[in-house]
């Protein structure tokens, strides 16, 4: 079991005024510092989201940020969580991934997704038909580029073409890990075909539904000759008590998850289908939140009862808490929770984990 940190590129309220240049500069610096503190605190990985075209987005896209972190960090795994693959030509993703993988000496993973936000596709003028086909073809082209190992190759797809070209530089790793995404049953099962793992969302889980979806993923991965590996994103906060954690973090969490509920994105649990369903009491068992002992117990529950191999934690939502509070939370969670698991369990040896970060 390892614990990573998910760093969001949003700050401020949805549809806030356009930020001025001093605010942009200071926020970009604060986000870099947030990532560096996560490494210092002992988190195993840093995942960066993919955002575009809104005033709360200060750092559009994850790859510039990750390239900086590849230079500024020493041991933490780095990757997208997730990259909206349908926004980019796969060769651009391959080039940027190779640079970051070399700068980090093999600590990079890529987590491509189909995407769901129509505004992102509108932002780049991308047609919104047949997005699943575009996504799957893009992943195949990306993998072919990684596997070419300095040899020219041709990819003649319906959406993407590469004519007798060579990816240069090649990634540092012989195999760049791909983390699969998707929350619908078909997407979860499909992750087994193109990825080394399946990465789940942070929303409430209904055990029977989870077991069906996990079983389908495991069966499909085994049929592909792969060892299943399950990554689960969670929101949470460590404090002296659950009540204190809810006071410090809960309002931000509830505002965020209710936003997703209004847009019909929350899945998996029949008790959470409307924004009013999200209350401090109802969400308690679905958060990694409270005292250190409570956080550890919840993560162990996910490991033992849900078959989760890896947790990605998020502490900062679009509207807060502040960068200062989040940095302190990262340090505390790292010392009181991450250290427990990283000391207790052996380093992961799995294709989903980058070669340079198997500690």
Coordinates of C-alpha atoms in Angstrom, one line a residue, residues 39-345:
X39 CA 7.5 15.0 -1.6
X40 CA 9.2 16.2 1.6
X41 CA 6.3 14.9 3.7
X42 CA 6.7 11.4 2.3
X43 CA 3.9 11.0 -0.2
X44 CA 4.7 8.4 -2.8
X45 CA 3.4 10.2 -5.9
X46 CA 2.0 13.5 -7.1
X47 CA -0.8 13.4 -9.6
X48 CA -1.8 16.5 -11.6
X49 CA -5.2 17.1 -13.1
X50 CA -6.1 18.5 -16.5
X51 CA -8.1 21.8 -16.5
X52 CA -8.8 24.4 -19.2
X53 CA -10.8 27.5 -20.1
X54 CA -12.2 28.7 -16.8
X55 CA -11.2 31.6 -14.6
X56 CA -10.6 29.3 -11.6
X57 CA -8.0 27.4 -13.7
X58 CA -4.5 28.8 -13.1
X59 CA -2.4 26.2 -14.7
X60 CA -4.0 24.8 -17.9
X61 CA -3.0 21.2 -18.5
X62 CA -0.7 19.1 -16.4
X63 CA 2.4 18.5 -18.5
X64 CA 4.2 21.8 -18.1
X65 CA 3.8 21.5 -14.3
X66 CA 4.9 17.9 -14.3
X67 CA 8.0 18.8 -16.4
X68 CA 9.0 21.3 -13.8
X69 CA 8.4 18.8 -11.0
X70 CA 10.5 16.2 -12.9
X71 CA 13.4 18.6 -12.5
X72 CA 12.7 19.8 -8.9
X73 CA 11.9 16.5 -7.2
X74 CA 14.1 13.5 -6.3
X75 CA 12.1 10.4 -5.6
X76 CA 8.4 10.9 -5.8
X77 CA 6.4 9.3 -8.7
X78 CA 4.9 11.9 -11.1
X79 CA 2.0 11.6 -13.4
X80 CA -1.3 12.9 -14.8
X81 CA -4.5 12.2 -12.9
X82 CA -5.9 12.3 -15.4
X83 CA -4.9 13.7 -18.8
X84 CA -7.8 14.3 -21.2
X85 CA -6.3 12.3 -24.0
X86 CA -8.9 13.4 -26.6
X87 CA -7.6 17.0 -26.4
X88 CA -4.1 16.2 -27.7
X89 CA -2.4 14.4 -30.6
X90 CA -0.8 11.3 -29.0
X91 CA 2.6 12.2 -30.4
X92 CA 2.6 15.4 -28.4
X93 CA 1.7 13.5 -25.3
X94 CA 4.5 11.0 -26.1
X95 CA 7.1 13.7 -26.5
X96 CA 6.2 15.5 -23.3
X97 CA 6.0 12.3 -21.4
X98 CA 9.5 11.3 -22.6
X99 CA 11.0 14.6 -21.6
X100 CA 9.5 14.4 -18.1
X101 CA 10.5 10.7 -17.7
X102 CA 14.1 11.4 -18.6
X103 CA 14.3 14.5 -16.3
X104 CA 12.9 12.4 -13.4
X105 CA 15.1 9.3 -14.3
X106 CA 12.1 7.0 -14.8
X107 CA 9.6 8.3 -12.2
X108 CA 6.7 9.1 -14.6
X109 CA 3.3 7.5 -15.3
X110 CA 0.6 8.5 -17.6
X111 CA -3.2 8.4 -16.8
X112 CA -5.1 9.1 -20.0
X113 CA -8.9 9.6 -19.9
X114 CA -11.6 10.1 -22.5
X115 CA -12.9 13.2 -20.7
X116 CA -16.4 14.4 -19.9
X117 CA -16.3 18.2 -20.0
X118 CA -17.7 19.5 -23.3
X119 CA -16.2 22.9 -22.6
X120 CA -12.7 21.5 -22.9
X121 CA -13.4 20.1 -26.4
X122 CA -15.0 23.4 -27.4
X123 CA -12.0 25.3 -26.1
X124 CA -9.8 23.5 -28.6
X125 CA -12.4 23.2 -31.4
X126 CA -12.5 19.4 -31.3
X127 CA -15.5 17.6 -32.6
X128 CA -17.4 15.8 -29.9
X129 CA -18.5 12.7 -31.9
X130 CA -17.1 9.3 -31.3
X131 CA -14.9 10.3 -28.4
X132 CA -14.5 6.8 -27.2
X133 CA -13.0 5.7 -30.5
X134 CA -10.8 8.8 -30.5
X135 CA -9.6 8.0 -27.0
X136 CA -8.8 4.3 -27.6
X137 CA -7.0 5.0 -30.8
X138 CA -5.0 7.7 -29.2
X139 CA -3.9 5.4 -26.4
X140 CA -2.8 2.8 -29.0
X141 CA -0.8 5.3 -30.9
X142 CA 0.8 6.5 -27.6
X143 CA 1.8 3.0 -26.7
X144 CA 3.2 2.3 -30.1
X145 CA 5.4 5.5 -29.9
X146 CA 6.7 4.3 -26.5
X147 CA 7.4 0.8 -27.8
X148 CA 9.2 2.0 -31.0
X149 CA 12.5 2.3 -29.1
X150 CA 14.1 4.6 -31.6
X151 CA 12.7 2.9 -34.8
X152 CA 10.5 4.9 -37.2
X153 CA 6.9 3.7 -37.2
X154 CA 3.7 4.5 -39.0
X155 CA 0.3 4.7 -37.4
X156 CA -2.6 5.0 -39.8
X157 CA -5.7 5.5 -37.7
X158 CA -9.1 7.1 -38.3
X159 CA -8.4 10.0 -36.0
X160 CA -4.6 10.2 -35.8
X161 CA -1.8 9.5 -38.3
X162 CA 1.9 9.2 -38.0
X163 CA 4.0 8.7 -41.1
X164 CA 7.3 6.9 -40.7
X165 CA 8.4 8.9 -37.7
X166 CA 10.6 8.2 -34.7
X167 CA 9.8 9.4 -31.1
X168 CA 12.9 11.2 -29.9
X169 CA 13.9 11.2 -27.1
X170 CA 12.6 7.9 -26.0
X171 CA 11.3 7.6 -22.4
X172 CA 13.8 6.7 -19.7
X173 CA 11.8 3.6 -18.8
X174 CA 11.4 0.6 -21.1
X175 CA 7.8 0.6 -20.0
X176 CA 5.9 3.8 -19.1
X177 CA 3.1 2.8 -16.7
X178 CA -0.4 3.6 -18.0
X179 CA -3.1 4.0 -15.4
X180 CA -6.6 3.3 -16.7
X181 CA -9.7 5.4 -15.9
X182 CA -13.4 5.2 -16.1
X183 CA -16.3 4.9 -13.7
X184 CA -19.0 3.2 -15.8
X185 CA -18.9 -0.6 -15.8
X186 CA -17.8 -0.9 -19.4
X187 CA -15.0 1.7 -18.9
X188 CA -13.7 -0.1 -15.8
X189 CA -13.5 -3.4 -17.6
X190 CA -12.0 -1.7 -20.7
X191 CA -9.1 -0.3 -18.5
X192 CA -7.8 -3.8 -18.2
X193 CA -7.2 -4.0 -22.0
X194 CA -5.0 -0.9 -22.4
X195 CA -3.6 -0.1 -18.9
X196 CA -1.6 -1.5 -16.1
X197 CA -4.1 -0.5 -13.5
X198 CA -7.5 0.9 -12.9
X199 CA -7.9 4.3 -11.1
X200 CA -11.2 5.1 -9.4
X201 CA -12.8 8.4 -8.5
X202 CA -13.3 10.0 -5.1
X203 CA -17.0 9.6 -4.8
X204 CA -19.0 7.4 -2.3
X205 CA -18.8 3.7 -2.9
X206 CA -21.6 1.2 -2.5
X207 CA -20.0 -2.1 -1.6
X208 CA -22.1 -4.4 -3.8
X209 CA -21.6 -2.2 -6.8
X210 CA -17.9 -1.9 -6.2
X211 CA -17.5 -5.6 -5.9
X212 CA -19.2 -6.2 -9.2
X213 CA -17.1 -3.6 -10.9
X214 CA -13.9 -4.7 -9.3
X215 CA -14.6 -8.3 -10.1
X216 CA -15.2 -7.4 -13.8
X217 CA -11.9 -5.5 -13.9
X218 CA -9.9 -8.3 -12.2
X219 CA -11.4 -10.9 -14.5
X220 CA -10.6 -8.8 -17.6
X221 CA -7.0 -8.0 -16.4
X222 CA -6.3 -11.7 -15.7
X223 CA -7.6 -12.6 -19.2
X224 CA -5.1 -10.1 -20.6
X225 CA -2.3 -11.7 -18.7
X226 CA -2.0 -8.8 -16.3
X227 CA -1.8 -8.6 -12.6
X228 CA -4.7 -6.4 -11.5
X229 CA -3.8 -3.2 -9.6
X230 CA -6.4 -0.9 -8.1
X231 CA -5.9 2.8 -7.3
X232 CA -8.6 4.8 -5.5
X233 CA -8.8 8.5 -5.1
X234 CA -10.1 9.8 -1.8
X235 CA -10.8 13.2 -0.1
X236 CA -10.0 13.7 3.5
X237 CA -8.2 15.5 6.3
X238 CA -6.4 14.5 9.4
X239 CA -7.0 16.4 12.6
X240 CA -7.6 15.6 16.3
X241 CA -11.1 14.5 15.6
X242 CA -13.6 14.0 12.8
X243 CA -15.5 17.0 13.9
X244 CA -12.4 19.2 13.8
X245 CA -11.5 17.9 10.4
X246 CA -15.0 18.6 9.1
X247 CA -14.8 22.1 10.4
X248 CA -11.4 22.7 8.7
X249 CA -12.1 20.9 5.4
X250 CA -15.7 19.7 5.3
X251 CA -17.3 22.9 3.8
X252 CA -14.9 22.9 0.9
X253 CA -15.5 19.2 0.3
X254 CA -19.3 19.4 0.4
X255 CA -19.3 22.4 -1.9
X256 CA -17.2 20.5 -4.4
X257 CA -19.0 17.2 -4.4
X258 CA -22.4 18.9 -4.6
X259 CA -21.2 20.7 -7.7
X260 CA -20.4 17.3 -9.3
X261 CA -23.8 16.0 -8.2
X262 CA -25.5 18.9 -9.9
X263 CA -23.8 17.9 -13.1
X264 CA -24.7 14.2 -12.8
X265 CA -21.1 13.0 -12.4
X266 CA -21.4 11.2 -9.1
X267 CA -21.7 7.4 -9.6
X268 CA -21.5 4.1 -7.7
X269 CA -23.9 4.8 -4.8
X270 CA -27.7 4.8 -4.9
X271 CA -27.8 7.0 -1.7
X272 CA -26.0 9.9 -3.3
X273 CA -27.8 11.0 -6.4
X274 CA -28.7 14.5 -5.5
X275 CA -26.7 17.3 -4.0
X276 CA -28.8 17.4 -0.9
X277 CA -27.7 13.8 -0.2
X278 CA -24.2 15.0 0.7
X279 CA -24.2 15.8 4.4
X280 CA -21.4 15.6 7.0
X281 CA -23.0 12.5 8.6
X282 CA -23.8 10.7 5.3
X283 CA -20.3 11.2 3.8
X284 CA -18.3 10.2 6.9
X285 CA -17.7 6.6 6.0
X286 CA -16.6 7.6 2.5
X287 CA -13.8 10.0 3.5
X288 CA -10.4 9.4 4.9
X289 CA -10.9 11.9 7.6
X290 CA -10.6 12.4 11.4
X291 CA -7.9 11.5 13.8
X292 CA -4.8 9.7 12.5
X293 CA -6.2 6.5 13.9
X294 CA -9.4 7.0 12.0
X295 CA -7.6 7.7 8.7
X296 CA -5.4 4.7 9.1
X297 CA -8.4 2.5 9.8
X298 CA -10.3 3.8 6.8
X299 CA -7.4 3.2 4.4
X300 CA -6.9 -0.3 5.9
X301 CA -10.6 -0.9 5.2
X302 CA -10.1 0.0 1.6
X303 CA -7.1 -2.3 1.4
X304 CA -8.7 -5.3 3.1
X305 CA -12.4 -5.1 2.1
X306 CA -12.2 -3.3 -1.2
X307 CA -9.0 -4.7 -2.6
X308 CA -7.4 -1.3 -3.1
X309 CA -3.6 -1.3 -3.7
X310 CA -2.9 2.4 -3.8
X311 CA -4.6 5.6 -2.5
X312 CA -4.5 9.1 -4.0
X313 CA -5.4 11.7 -1.4
X314 CA -6.8 15.2 -2.1
X315 CA -6.9 18.0 0.5
X316 CA -7.5 21.2 -1.6
X317 CA -10.7 21.9 -3.5
X318 CA -11.4 24.7 -5.9
X319 CA -12.6 27.0 -3.1
X320 CA -10.1 26.0 -0.4
X321 CA -8.7 25.4 2.2
X322 CA -5.9 28.0 1.8
X323 CA -2.5 27.0 0.5
X324 CA -1.0 27.6 3.9
X325 CA -3.5 25.3 5.6
X326 CA -3.1 22.6 2.9
X327 CA 0.7 22.6 3.3
X328 CA 0.4 22.0 7.0
X329 CA -2.1 19.3 6.3
X330 CA 0.2 17.6 3.9
X331 CA 3.0 17.6 6.5
X332 CA 0.7 16.2 9.2
X333 CA -0.9 13.5 7.0
X334 CA 2.5 12.5 5.7
X335 CA 3.9 12.1 9.2
X336 CA 0.9 10.5 10.9
X337 CA -0.7 8.4 8.1
X338 CA 1.6 8.0 5.1
X339 CA 4.6 7.0 7.2
X340 CA 2.5 4.3 8.9
X341 CA 1.7 2.5 5.6
X342 CA 5.0 3.1 3.9
X343 CA 6.8 1.6 6.9
X344 CA 4.4 -1.3 7.3
X345 CA 4.1 -2.5 3.7

